[in-house]
Every structure is written in structure tokens, then in C-alpha cells.
Coordinates of C-alpha atoms in Angstrom, one line a residue:
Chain U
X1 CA 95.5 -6.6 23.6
X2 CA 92.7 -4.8 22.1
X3 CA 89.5 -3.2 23.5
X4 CA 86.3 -4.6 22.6
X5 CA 83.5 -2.2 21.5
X6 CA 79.7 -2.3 22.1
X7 CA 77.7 0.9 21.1
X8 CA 74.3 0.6 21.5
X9 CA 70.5 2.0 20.9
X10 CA 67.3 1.3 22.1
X11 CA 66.8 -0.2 18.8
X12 CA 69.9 -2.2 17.2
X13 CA 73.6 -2.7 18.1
X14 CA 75.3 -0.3 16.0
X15 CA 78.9 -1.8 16.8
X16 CA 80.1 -4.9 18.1
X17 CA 83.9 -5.3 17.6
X18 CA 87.5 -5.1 19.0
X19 CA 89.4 -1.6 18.0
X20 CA 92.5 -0.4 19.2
X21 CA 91.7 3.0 20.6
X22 CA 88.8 5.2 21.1
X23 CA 88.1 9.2 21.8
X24 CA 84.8 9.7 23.3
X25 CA 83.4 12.9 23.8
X26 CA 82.2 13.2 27.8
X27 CA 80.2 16.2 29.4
X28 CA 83.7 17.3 31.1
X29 CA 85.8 17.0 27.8
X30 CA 87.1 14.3 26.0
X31 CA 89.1 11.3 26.9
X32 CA 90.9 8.9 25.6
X33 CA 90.4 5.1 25.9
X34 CA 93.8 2.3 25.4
X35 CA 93.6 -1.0 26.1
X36 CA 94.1 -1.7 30.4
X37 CA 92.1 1.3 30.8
X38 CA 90.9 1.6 34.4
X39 CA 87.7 1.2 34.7
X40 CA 85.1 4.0 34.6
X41 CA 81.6 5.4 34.0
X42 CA 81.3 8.1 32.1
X43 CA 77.8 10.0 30.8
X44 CA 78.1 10.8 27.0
X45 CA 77.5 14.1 25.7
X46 CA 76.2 14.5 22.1
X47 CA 78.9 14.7 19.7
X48 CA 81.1 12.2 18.1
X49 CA 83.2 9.4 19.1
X50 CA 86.6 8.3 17.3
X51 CA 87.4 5.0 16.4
X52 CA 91.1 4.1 16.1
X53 CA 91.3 0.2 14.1
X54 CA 95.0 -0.1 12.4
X55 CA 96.1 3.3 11.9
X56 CA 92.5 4.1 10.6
X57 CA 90.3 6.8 12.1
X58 CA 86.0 6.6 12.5
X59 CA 84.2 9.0 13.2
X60 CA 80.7 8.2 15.3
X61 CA 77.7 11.2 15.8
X62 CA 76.6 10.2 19.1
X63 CA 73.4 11.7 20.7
X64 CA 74.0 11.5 24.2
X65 CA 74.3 8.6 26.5
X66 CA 76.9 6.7 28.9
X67 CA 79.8 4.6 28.9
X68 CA 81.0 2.1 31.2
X69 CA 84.5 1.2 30.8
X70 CA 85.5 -1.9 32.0
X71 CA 88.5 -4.5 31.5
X72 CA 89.3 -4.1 28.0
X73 CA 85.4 -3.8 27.4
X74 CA 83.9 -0.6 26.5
X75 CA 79.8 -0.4 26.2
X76 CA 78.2 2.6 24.7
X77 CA 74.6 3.2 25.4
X78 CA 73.5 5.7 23.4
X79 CA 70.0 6.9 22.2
X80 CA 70.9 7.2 18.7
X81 CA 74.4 6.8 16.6
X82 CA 75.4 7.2 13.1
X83 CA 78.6 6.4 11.2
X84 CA 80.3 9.0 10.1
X85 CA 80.0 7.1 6.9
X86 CA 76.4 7.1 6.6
X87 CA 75.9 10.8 6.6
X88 CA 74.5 12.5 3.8
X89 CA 77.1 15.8 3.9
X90 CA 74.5 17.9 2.3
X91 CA 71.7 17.0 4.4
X92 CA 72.8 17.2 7.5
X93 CA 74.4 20.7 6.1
X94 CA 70.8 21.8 5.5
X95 CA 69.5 19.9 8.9
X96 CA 72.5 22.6 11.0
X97 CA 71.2 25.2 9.1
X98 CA 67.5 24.3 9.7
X99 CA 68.4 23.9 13.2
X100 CA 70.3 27.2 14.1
X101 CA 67.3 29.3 12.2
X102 CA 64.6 27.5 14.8
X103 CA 67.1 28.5 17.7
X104 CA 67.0 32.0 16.7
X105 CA 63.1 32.2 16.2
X106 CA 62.2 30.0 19.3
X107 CA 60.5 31.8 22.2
X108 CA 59.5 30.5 25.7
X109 CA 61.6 28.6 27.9
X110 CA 60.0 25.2 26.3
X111 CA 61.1 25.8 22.5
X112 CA 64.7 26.9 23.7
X113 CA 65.1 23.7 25.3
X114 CA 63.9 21.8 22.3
X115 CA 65.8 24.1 19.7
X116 CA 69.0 23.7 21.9
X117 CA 69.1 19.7 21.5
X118 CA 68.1 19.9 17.8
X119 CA 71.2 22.4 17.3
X120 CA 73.4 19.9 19.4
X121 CA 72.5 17.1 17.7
X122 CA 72.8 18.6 14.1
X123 CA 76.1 20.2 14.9
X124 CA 77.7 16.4 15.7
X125 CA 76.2 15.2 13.0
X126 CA 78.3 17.5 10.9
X127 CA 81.0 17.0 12.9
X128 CA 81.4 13.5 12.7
X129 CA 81.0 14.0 8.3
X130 CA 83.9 16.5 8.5
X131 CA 86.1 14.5 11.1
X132 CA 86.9 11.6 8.3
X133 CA 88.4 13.9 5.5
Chain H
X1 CA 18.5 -4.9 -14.3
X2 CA 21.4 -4.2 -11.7
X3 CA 21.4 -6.5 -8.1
X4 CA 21.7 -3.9 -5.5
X5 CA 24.1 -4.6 -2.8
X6 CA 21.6 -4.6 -0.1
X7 CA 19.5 -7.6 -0.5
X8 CA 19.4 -10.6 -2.5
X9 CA 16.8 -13.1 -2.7
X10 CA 16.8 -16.5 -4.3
X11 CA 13.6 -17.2 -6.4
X12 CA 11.2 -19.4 -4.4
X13 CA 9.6 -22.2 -7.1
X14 CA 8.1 -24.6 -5.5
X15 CA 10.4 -26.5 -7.5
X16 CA 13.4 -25.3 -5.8
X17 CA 11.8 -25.2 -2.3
X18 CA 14.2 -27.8 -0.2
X19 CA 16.2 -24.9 1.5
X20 CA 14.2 -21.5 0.7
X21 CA 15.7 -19.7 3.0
X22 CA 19.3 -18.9 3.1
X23 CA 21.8 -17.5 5.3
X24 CA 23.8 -14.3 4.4
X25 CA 26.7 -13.2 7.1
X26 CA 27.6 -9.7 6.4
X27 CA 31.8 -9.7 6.4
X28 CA 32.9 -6.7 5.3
X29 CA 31.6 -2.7 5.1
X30 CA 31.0 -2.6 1.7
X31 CA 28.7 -6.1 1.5
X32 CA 26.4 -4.7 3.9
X33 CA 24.1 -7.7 3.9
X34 CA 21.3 -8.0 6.9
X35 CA 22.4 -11.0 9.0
X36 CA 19.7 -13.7 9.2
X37 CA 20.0 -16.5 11.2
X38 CA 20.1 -20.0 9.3
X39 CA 17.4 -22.0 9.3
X40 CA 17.4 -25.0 7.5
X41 CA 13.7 -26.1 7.9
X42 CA 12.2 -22.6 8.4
X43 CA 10.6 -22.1 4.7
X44 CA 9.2 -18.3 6.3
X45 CA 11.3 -15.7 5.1
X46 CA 12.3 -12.6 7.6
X47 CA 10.1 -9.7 6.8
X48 CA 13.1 -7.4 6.8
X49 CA 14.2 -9.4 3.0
X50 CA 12.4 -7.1 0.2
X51 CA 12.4 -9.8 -3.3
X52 CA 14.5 -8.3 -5.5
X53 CA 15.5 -10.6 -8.3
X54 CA 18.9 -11.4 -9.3
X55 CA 20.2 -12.5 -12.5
X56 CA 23.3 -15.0 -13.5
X57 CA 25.4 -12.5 -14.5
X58 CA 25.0 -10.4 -11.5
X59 CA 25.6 -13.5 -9.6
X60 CA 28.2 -14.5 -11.5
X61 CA 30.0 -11.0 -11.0
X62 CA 29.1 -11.3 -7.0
X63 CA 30.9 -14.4 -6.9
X64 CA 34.0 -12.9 -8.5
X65 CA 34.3 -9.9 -6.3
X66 CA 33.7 -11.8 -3.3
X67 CA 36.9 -14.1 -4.9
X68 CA 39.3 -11.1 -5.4
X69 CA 38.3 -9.6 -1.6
X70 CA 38.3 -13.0 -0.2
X71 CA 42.1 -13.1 -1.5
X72 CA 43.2 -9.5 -0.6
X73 CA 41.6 -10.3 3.0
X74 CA 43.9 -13.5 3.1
X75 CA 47.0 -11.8 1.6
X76 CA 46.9 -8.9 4.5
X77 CA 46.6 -11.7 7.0
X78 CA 50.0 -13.3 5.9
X79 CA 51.6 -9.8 5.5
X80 CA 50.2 -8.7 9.3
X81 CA 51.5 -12.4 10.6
X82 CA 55.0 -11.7 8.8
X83 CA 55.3 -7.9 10.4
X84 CA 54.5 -9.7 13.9
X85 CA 57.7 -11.7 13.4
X86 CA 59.7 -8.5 12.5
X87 CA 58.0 -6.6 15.1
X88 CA 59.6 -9.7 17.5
X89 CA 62.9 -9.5 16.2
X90 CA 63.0 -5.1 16.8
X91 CA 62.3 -6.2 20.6
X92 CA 64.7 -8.7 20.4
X93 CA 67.2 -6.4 19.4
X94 CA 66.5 -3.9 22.0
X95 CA 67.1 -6.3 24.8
X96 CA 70.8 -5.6 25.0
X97 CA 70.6 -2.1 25.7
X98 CA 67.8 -2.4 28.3
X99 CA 69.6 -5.3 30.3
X100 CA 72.9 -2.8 30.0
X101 CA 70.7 0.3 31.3
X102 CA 68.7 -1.3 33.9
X103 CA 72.5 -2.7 35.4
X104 CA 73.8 0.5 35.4
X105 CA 70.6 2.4 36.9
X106 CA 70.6 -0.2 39.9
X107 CA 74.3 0.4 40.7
X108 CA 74.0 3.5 40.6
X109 CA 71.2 3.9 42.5
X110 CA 73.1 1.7 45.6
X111 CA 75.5 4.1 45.4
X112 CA 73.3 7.0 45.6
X113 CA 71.3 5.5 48.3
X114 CA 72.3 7.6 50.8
X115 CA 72.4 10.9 48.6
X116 CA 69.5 13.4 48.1
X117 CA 69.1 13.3 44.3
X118 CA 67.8 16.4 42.6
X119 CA 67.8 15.1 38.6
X120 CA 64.9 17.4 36.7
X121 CA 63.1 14.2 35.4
X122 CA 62.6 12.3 38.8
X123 CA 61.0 15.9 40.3
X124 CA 57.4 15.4 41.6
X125 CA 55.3 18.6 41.4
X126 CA 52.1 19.1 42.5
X127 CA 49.7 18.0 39.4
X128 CA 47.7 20.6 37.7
X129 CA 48.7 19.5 34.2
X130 CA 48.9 16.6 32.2
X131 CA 49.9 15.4 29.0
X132 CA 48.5 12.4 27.7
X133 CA 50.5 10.3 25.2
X134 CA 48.6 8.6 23.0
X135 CA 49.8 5.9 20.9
X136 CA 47.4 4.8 17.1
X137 CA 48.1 3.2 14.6
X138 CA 48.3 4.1 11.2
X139 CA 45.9 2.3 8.8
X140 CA 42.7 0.5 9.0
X141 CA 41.1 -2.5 9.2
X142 CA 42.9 -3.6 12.0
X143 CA 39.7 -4.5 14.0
X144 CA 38.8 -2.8 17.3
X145 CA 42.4 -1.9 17.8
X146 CA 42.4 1.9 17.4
X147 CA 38.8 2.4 18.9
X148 CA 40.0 0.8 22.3
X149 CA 42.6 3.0 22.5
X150 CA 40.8 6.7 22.3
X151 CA 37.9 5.4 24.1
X152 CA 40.4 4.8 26.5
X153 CA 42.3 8.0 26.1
X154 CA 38.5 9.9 26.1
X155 CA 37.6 8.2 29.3
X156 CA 41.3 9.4 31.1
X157 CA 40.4 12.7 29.7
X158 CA 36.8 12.7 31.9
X159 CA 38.5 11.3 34.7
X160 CA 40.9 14.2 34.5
X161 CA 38.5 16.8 34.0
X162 CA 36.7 15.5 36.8
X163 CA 39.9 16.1 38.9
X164 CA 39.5 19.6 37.7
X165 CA 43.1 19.3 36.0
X166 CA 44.0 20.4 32.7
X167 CA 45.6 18.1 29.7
X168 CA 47.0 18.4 26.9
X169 CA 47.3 15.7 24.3
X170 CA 50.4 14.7 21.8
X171 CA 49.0 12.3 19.4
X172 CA 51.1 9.7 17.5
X173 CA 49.6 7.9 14.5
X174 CA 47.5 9.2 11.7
X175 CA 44.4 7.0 12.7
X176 CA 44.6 8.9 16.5
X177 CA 45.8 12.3 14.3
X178 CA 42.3 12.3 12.4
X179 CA 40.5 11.6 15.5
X180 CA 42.1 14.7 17.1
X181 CA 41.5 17.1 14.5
X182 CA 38.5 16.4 13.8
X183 CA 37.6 17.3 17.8
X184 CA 39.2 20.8 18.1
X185 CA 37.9 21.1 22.0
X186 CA 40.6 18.7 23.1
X187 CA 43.9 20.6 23.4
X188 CA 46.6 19.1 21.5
X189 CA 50.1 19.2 21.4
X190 CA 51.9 18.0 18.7
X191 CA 50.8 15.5 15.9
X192 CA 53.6 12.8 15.1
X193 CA 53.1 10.4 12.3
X194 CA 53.8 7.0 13.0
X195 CA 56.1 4.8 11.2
X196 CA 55.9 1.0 9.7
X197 CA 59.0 -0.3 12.1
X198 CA 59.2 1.9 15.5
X199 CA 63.1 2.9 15.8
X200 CA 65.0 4.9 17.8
X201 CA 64.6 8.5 16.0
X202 CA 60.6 8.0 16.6
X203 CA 61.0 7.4 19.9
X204 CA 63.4 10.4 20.2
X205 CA 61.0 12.8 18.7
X206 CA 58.4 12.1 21.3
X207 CA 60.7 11.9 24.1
X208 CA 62.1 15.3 23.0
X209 CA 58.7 16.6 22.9
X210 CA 57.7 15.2 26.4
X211 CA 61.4 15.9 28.0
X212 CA 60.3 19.7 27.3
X213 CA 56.8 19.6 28.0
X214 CA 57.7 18.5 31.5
X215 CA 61.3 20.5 31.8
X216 CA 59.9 24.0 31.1
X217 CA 57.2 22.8 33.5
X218 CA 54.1 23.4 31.2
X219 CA 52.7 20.0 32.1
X220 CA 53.6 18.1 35.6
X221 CA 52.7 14.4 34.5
X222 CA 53.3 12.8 31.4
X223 CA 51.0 9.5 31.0
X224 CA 51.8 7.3 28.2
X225 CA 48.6 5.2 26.9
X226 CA 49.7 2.8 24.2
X227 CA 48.0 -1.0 23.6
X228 CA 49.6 -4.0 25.2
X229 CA 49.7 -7.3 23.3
X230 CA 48.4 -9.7 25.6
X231 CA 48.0 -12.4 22.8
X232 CA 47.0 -12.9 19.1
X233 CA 43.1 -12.2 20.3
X234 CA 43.5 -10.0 23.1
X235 CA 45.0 -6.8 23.4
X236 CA 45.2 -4.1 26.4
X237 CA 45.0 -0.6 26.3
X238 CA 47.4 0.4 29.5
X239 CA 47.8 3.9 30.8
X240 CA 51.6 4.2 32.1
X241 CA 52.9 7.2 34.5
X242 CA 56.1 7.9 32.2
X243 CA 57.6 11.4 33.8
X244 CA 58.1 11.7 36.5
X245 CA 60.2 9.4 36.3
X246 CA 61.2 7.0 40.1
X247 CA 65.1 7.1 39.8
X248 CA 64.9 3.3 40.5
X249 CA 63.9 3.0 36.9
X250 CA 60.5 1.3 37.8
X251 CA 57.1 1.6 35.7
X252 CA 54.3 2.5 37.3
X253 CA 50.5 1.8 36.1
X254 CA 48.0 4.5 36.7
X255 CA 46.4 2.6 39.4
X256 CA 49.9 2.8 41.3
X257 CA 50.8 -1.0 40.0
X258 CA 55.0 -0.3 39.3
X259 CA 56.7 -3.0 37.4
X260 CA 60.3 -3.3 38.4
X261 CA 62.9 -2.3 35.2
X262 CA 64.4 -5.5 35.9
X263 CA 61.1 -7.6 34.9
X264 CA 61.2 -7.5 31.1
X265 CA 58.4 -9.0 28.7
X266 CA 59.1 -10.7 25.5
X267 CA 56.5 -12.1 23.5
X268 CA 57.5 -14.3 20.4
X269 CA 55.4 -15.4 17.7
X270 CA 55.2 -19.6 17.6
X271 CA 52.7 -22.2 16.7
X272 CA 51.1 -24.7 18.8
X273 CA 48.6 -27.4 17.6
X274 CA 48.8 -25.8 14.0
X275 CA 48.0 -22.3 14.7
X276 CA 50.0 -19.5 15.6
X277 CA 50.1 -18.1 19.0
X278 CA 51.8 -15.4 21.1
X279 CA 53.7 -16.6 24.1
X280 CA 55.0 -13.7 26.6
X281 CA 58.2 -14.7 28.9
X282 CA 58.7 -12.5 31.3
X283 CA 62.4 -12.7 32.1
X284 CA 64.4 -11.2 34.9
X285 CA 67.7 -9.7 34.4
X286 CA 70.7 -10.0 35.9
X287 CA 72.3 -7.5 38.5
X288 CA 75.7 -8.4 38.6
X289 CA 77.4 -5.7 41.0
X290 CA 80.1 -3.0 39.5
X291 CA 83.6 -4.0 39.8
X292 CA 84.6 -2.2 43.2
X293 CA 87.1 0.0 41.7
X294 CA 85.3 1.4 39.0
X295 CA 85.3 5.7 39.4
X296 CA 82.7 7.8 38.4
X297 CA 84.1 10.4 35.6
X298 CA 81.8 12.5 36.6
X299 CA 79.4 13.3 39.7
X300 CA 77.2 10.4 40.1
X301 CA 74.1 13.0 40.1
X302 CA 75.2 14.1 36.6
X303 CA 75.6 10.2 35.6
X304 CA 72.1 9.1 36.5
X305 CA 71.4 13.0 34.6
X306 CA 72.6 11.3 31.6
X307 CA 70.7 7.8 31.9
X308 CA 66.9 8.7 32.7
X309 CA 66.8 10.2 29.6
X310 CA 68.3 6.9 27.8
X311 CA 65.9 5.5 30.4
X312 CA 62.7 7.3 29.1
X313 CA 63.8 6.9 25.4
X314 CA 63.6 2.9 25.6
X315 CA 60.5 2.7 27.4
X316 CA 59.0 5.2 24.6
X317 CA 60.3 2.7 22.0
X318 CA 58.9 -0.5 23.7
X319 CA 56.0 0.9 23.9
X320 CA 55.6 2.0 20.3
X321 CA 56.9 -1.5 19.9
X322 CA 54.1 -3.5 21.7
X323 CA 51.5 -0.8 19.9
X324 CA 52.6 -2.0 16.5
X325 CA 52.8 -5.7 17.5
X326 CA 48.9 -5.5 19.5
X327 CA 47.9 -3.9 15.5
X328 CA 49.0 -6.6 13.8
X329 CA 47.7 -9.2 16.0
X330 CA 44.5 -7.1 15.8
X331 CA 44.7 -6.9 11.7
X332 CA 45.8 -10.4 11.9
X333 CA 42.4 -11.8 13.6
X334 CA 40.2 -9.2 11.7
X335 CA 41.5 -10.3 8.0
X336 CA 41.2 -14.1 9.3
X337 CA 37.8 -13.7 10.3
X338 CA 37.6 -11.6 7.2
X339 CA 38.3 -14.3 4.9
X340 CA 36.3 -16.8 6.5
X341 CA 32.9 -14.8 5.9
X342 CA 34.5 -14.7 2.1
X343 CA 34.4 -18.7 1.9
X344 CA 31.0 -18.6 3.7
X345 CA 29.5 -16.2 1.2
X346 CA 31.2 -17.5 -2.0
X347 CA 29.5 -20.9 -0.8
X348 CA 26.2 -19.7 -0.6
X349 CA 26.3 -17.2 -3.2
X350 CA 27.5 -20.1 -5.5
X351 CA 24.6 -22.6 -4.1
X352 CA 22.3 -19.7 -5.2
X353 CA 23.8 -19.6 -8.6
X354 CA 23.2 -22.9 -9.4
X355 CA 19.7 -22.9 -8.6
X356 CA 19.2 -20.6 -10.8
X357 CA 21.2 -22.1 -13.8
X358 CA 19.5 -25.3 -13.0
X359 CA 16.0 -23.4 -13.1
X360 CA 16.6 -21.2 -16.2
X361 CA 17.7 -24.6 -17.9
X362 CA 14.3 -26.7 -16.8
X363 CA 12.4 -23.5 -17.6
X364 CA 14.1 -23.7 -21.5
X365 CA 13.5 -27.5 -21.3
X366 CA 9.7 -27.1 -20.4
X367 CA 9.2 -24.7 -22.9
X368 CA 10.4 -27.1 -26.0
X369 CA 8.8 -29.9 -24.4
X370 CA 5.5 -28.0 -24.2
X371 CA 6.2 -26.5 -27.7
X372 CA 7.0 -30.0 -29.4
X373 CA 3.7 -31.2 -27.6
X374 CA 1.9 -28.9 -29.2
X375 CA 3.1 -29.5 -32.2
X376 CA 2.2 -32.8 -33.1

């Protein structure tokens, strides 16, 4: 029995198939998805979300979202997602980096917001790099 | 002697004088010709034509250039009528998540029925500021297109300062960019550079942007104005309320006309009696009810928390979407009309030719004939 996987994003489906297992990262921690799972709805919080096929672990930068999981189907909807696989390592370095120095100079309640999500989002993307090797 | 690009003027022999007066349509900008209207059997010339005589060469040279434009003009057609079909399958491949999201919002939104919902995007403050979004495109001759839509956006601004509210403006698209800068007494924003193919991280950036604008509580209303593709000739400029957002996920118009999330538009490119057309199907989606048991992780409040956002995000990116599809449309028509002043011209410009290869060659005849007479 395997779970079927749907993530997602306004734009494209950015995965469509049956895995074994997944770890998805929720706004109160992170849980873990088998197969006869009962079924839930979750929100999504930006970070990443593992992938479990065969023994083999993928990694996922999520940007925030929600999840309904339902008999053996899980769908991810999710404003942005990128494989772990298609991350430059360098570039997103530079994008944390980039990120945590516009945190530090933002001022007024309006850039703290926007820095916040920008640090968040840069920080999974990194994540998700790191979480294959 | 060089043919200015003005005015042209066939020389009037009497020999020549079966159709003396010819019609010029002006296509493009850099023809400039005066339009006159055709005539056939009016032998009077407008006064506004000032004789200024062209040689073959010139002509010759006209003829080419009006060639090359005449296939440039019909190349961007094809390219504009291809990106419509891409522009078709990016809505296309939306569709899954919006069906997903627009489930999932009504469910939760029966559940919540009875609950006082307090989510920071749904919030309705008394108005004093708005942001307008306003949605260009990015390169030219795309017809009336981007014109509509910032005489549109100027004429929300009036209304607005008529209200006696303030606004502030977050232009997306270098064509609404240049416009904006170029005006410094209109508050703006932020300037976002539009893309060929809208996707998801365009969309995000101007969400993220708006989702601030209306968190910290700088602005109190965010209205969207982007073009909506009505059909391959028309297009709508459309003023949409996008934050707050109504937690039942509808759409509402400026004039207070909401569009329920389940109603979706699709329009697809097809042909009917030889020529291509836009059809729109409006399709409804399905609300098939959660399965009883299913538990909410977390508070339903922080669920629906998590979706308006999603929410906002995908009607950011169909509108980008129908923006870039109403261009293309528009581009479409204006490079088809375009081309068909090309033929036009290249005809006449070719009849004029002619005439005067025909009259430079009885003028060289004459001339011998007269010489040999007097010869002998």
C-alpha cells in the first residue's frame, strides 16, 4: 500500500506520484505520514518536506501552504516548492545571507514583516540543499 | 534627390491620368503618411499633398522596406498567437490547485460557520488608504492595451482623491514602470518588472509586497487593476477589491459585483470558420464535502490562517495570467492589422512604380523617335 502524492502551486504540479512515506513540516512540528494514515488537515509552514521512495530520502523547500491527508492520498498546496535537487547550493547560500543582512537593517513594522518571510524562506531553501547529503 | 517620408506624389501626365489620385493609408509610426480617402474618379488632389517628386530608386527602396516591415509585422503576429496558446496551457495548469483550494476554503468555511473568525487578511478597517495594483505589460506595439489600463488606473486615482483618500501605487510591468516615473506626484510603491510567462515566484513578490502593505496597516484596501481578455478583439480593464479578503474566498468587483471562487473562467485559443478565436467556459467546480472524520491538526482559525494567503497568491497569478493573455490578443490584432496596411501600401506603392517605369521608358522612346525624325 503506498501513499499517493500531489504537491502543488498556483502554477504547475510539482509532484504527482505514489511514495512510501513523507515528513512534512506543520506550524505545530513535524509529522509523519505512512500509508492508512487518518485523515487530516494540516496548514504547512515554510520549510521542507521529506520524501521516503525505497529506502531513498527527498528533500522538498516548501513555502508555506496546507495539506489534506486523506485515504492513502496526500495533496500539498503550496505557493511555491523546489526540489531539493534543483537548488543551486551557492546561491541560495548567498540568498540566506542576503536575507539575514535585510532583517538586521529593516525598520518599521512593514519591512520586519517582509524581511521575516524572505529569512524563512531562504533558510528552507538551504535546508532542504543540506538535508540530501 | 532623397523622397521624404512625408508625402509622395505620383507625376500627373496627362498621359498617365486614368487614376491621378491615389490612396495612402498610414500603417505604422514611422510611415507617417496623411490618410486620403480613395477616390477613383476624383482627378482633384487634396490640398494638404505638397508635389514632391519621387524617383525609381527611391521607390524601389520604399517598396523594399515596406517588404521587410510587412514581414516582421506578420512574424510578431504568429509569435503573439503562439504565446496565447502557452499563456492557455499556464492557466490550464493552475486549475488543479484552485479547484483543491476553493474545496478546502468552503469546508472549512461550513465548519467555521458558527465561529467569529479574526484571520488579519479578512479584517475590514475603515478606508483611508489604498493601494492600487496595477498590472502593464512589458513591450510595445501591443495596440491600445497598456493605454486602457493607466487611463483606467488615472481615472481610479481621481475617483479616489475625490473620496478625499490617499493611495499609493505598486506598478508591475516596465511599460506601467515608465509611465510612473515619469509622473513623480503619484506615490508609488514598489516597481516590479514583469516577466514573459507569469509563475508562481511573480505572483509571490507582489503578494508579499501587498500582504505587508495591508498587515502593518499602511494601506486599508488593496485593489488589483489588471486587463481581462474578453476575446481576441476585446479586452477589459477590471478593477478587483483583492484585501480584504471575504473568508468565503469570493471576488468582488469594485462596483460590489463578487464572483463566487467556485465560478472559474478558462479561455482557450480555437478556430472557427478559418480564424482563430477565443472562447471563455466558465466552469463550476465541484464541492464534494470532507470525509466526516477528518481532524483539524491544528485550530481551524490557524488553517484558513494558512489558506487566504495561498488564496490571494493564485488570484495574483490569474490575474497576471489574463494580463499577459489580453496583450497578446491585443499585439495579435495590432500586428494583423499591421500587416494588412503593409499589402495595401506595397500595392499602391508598386502601381506607382510602374507608372513611372512605363513613363520614363515612353519619355526615352519619344525622344529617339523625335531624334530619328529629325534626322532624316
Amino acid at each position: 500500500m503506498t501513499l499517493n502524492l500531489c504537491v502543488l502551486t498556483p502554477n504547475r504540479i510539482v509532484w504527482d506520484s505514489e511514495v512510501k512515506e513523507i515528513i512534512l513540516s506543520t506550524n505545530s512540528g513535524q509529522i509523519g505520514v505512512l500509508p492508512n494514515h487518518a485523515p487530516i488537515a494540516t496548514a504547512v509552514d515554510i520549510g521542507i518536506l521529506r520524501i521516503r521512495l525505497n529506502d531513498q530520502w527527498l528533500t522538498m523547500a516548501l513555502m508555506g501552504g496546507f495539506a489534506r491527508i486523506g485515504n492513502n492520498e496526500i495533496t500539498v498546496l503550496v505557493n511555491d516548492a523546489e526540489k531539493g535537487s534543483d537548488i543551486d547550493p551557492q546561491e541560495a547560500q548567498q540568498t540566506l545571507e542576503i536575507a539575514e543582512a535585510n532583517l538586521r537593517k529593516a525598520e518599521g513594522r512593514r519591512q520586519i514583516i517582509e524581511a521575516n518571510l524572505a529569512l524563512r524562506r531562504a533558510r528552507a531553501r538551504v535546508e532542504a540543499i543540506n538535508g540530501i547529503s | 534627390m532623397s523622397c521624404s517620408n512625408l508625402t509622395m506624389l505620383v507625376s500627373s501626365k496627362p498621359s498617365l491620368s486614368d487614376t491621378s489620385s491615389l490612396s495612402f493609408r498610414s500603417s505604422l509610426n514611422p510611415f507617417q503618411l496623411p490618410t486620403h480617402s480613395s477616390s477613383s474618379s476624383n482627378p482633384s488632389r487634396s490640398s494638404s499633398v505638397t508635389p514632391i517628386h519621387c524617383g525609381l530608386r527611391e521607390l524601389r527602396s520604399r517598396i523594399n522596406s515596406v517588404k521587410n516591415t510587412q514581414k516582421i509585422t506578420e512574424a510578431m503576429k504568429l509569435v503573439a498567437a503562439a504565446k496565447v496558446r502557452r499563456a492557455q496551457e499556464a492557466v490550464v495548469n493552475g486549475r488543479p490547485f484552485s479547484e483543491t483550494l476553493v474545496e478546502v476554503l468552503y469546508n472549512i468555511n461550513e465548519q467555521l460557520q458558527t465561529e467569529d473568525i479574526d484571520v488579519p487578511l479578512t479584517k475590514i478597517r475603515p478606508v483611508k488608504k489604498v493601494a492600487l495594483v496595477v498590472v502593464t505589460g512589458d513591450r510595445g506595439l501591443c495596440g491600445p492595451f497598456n493605454n486602457n489600463i493607466i487611463k483606467k488606473a488615472e481615472a481610479r486615482i481621481a475617483e479616489l482623491q475625490g473620496l478625499g483618500l490617499d493611495y499609493t501605487v505598486v506598478s508591475v510591468g516596465k511599460k506601467g514602470n515608465s509611465y510612473f516615473v515619469r509622473r513623480p506626484y503619484i506615490p508609488v510603491d514598489r516597481f516590479l518588472e514583469g516577466t514573459t510567462l507569469p509563475t508562481a515566484k511573480e505572483a509571490q513578490a507582489i503578494a508579499d509586497d501587498v500582504f505587508s502593505l495591508f498587515v502593518s496597516e499602511e494601506v486599508d484596501k488593496v485593489e488589483l487593476l489588471y486587463t481581462k481578455f474578453v476575446s481576441l478583439v476585446k479586452s477589459d480593464p477590471v478593477i478587483h477589491t483583492l484585501l480584504p479578503l471575504s473568508p468565503k474566498g469570493e471576488i468582488c468587483d469594485i462596483n460590489g459585483n463578487c464572483v463566487d471562487a467556485a465560478e472559474d473562467e478558462l479561455f482557450r485559443l480555437t478556430t472557427k470558420e478559418g480564424k482563430l478565436t477565443v472562447e471563455r467556459d466558465v466552469f463550476r467546480t465541484q464541492t464534494v464535502d470532507f470525509s466526516p472524520i477528518l481532524q483539524f491538526e491544528q485550530d481551524p482559525v490557524q488553517i484558513l490562517d494558512a489558506l487566504l494567503p495561498l488564496y490571494l497568491n493564485s488570484q495574483i497569478l490569474k490575474a497576471l495570467q489574463e494580463s499577459l493573455a489580453s496583450e497578446l490578443a491585443s499585439r495579435m490584432s495590432a500586428m494583423s492589422n499591421a500587416t494588412d496596411n503593409a499589402v495595401e501600401l506595397k500595392k499602391t506603392l508598386s502601381i506607382v512604380y510602374n507608372r513611372e517605369r512605363q513613363a520614363k521608358i515612353t519619355g526615352e522612346i519619344l525622344e529617339i523617335v523625335a531624334g530619328a525624325n529629325a534626322l532624316t
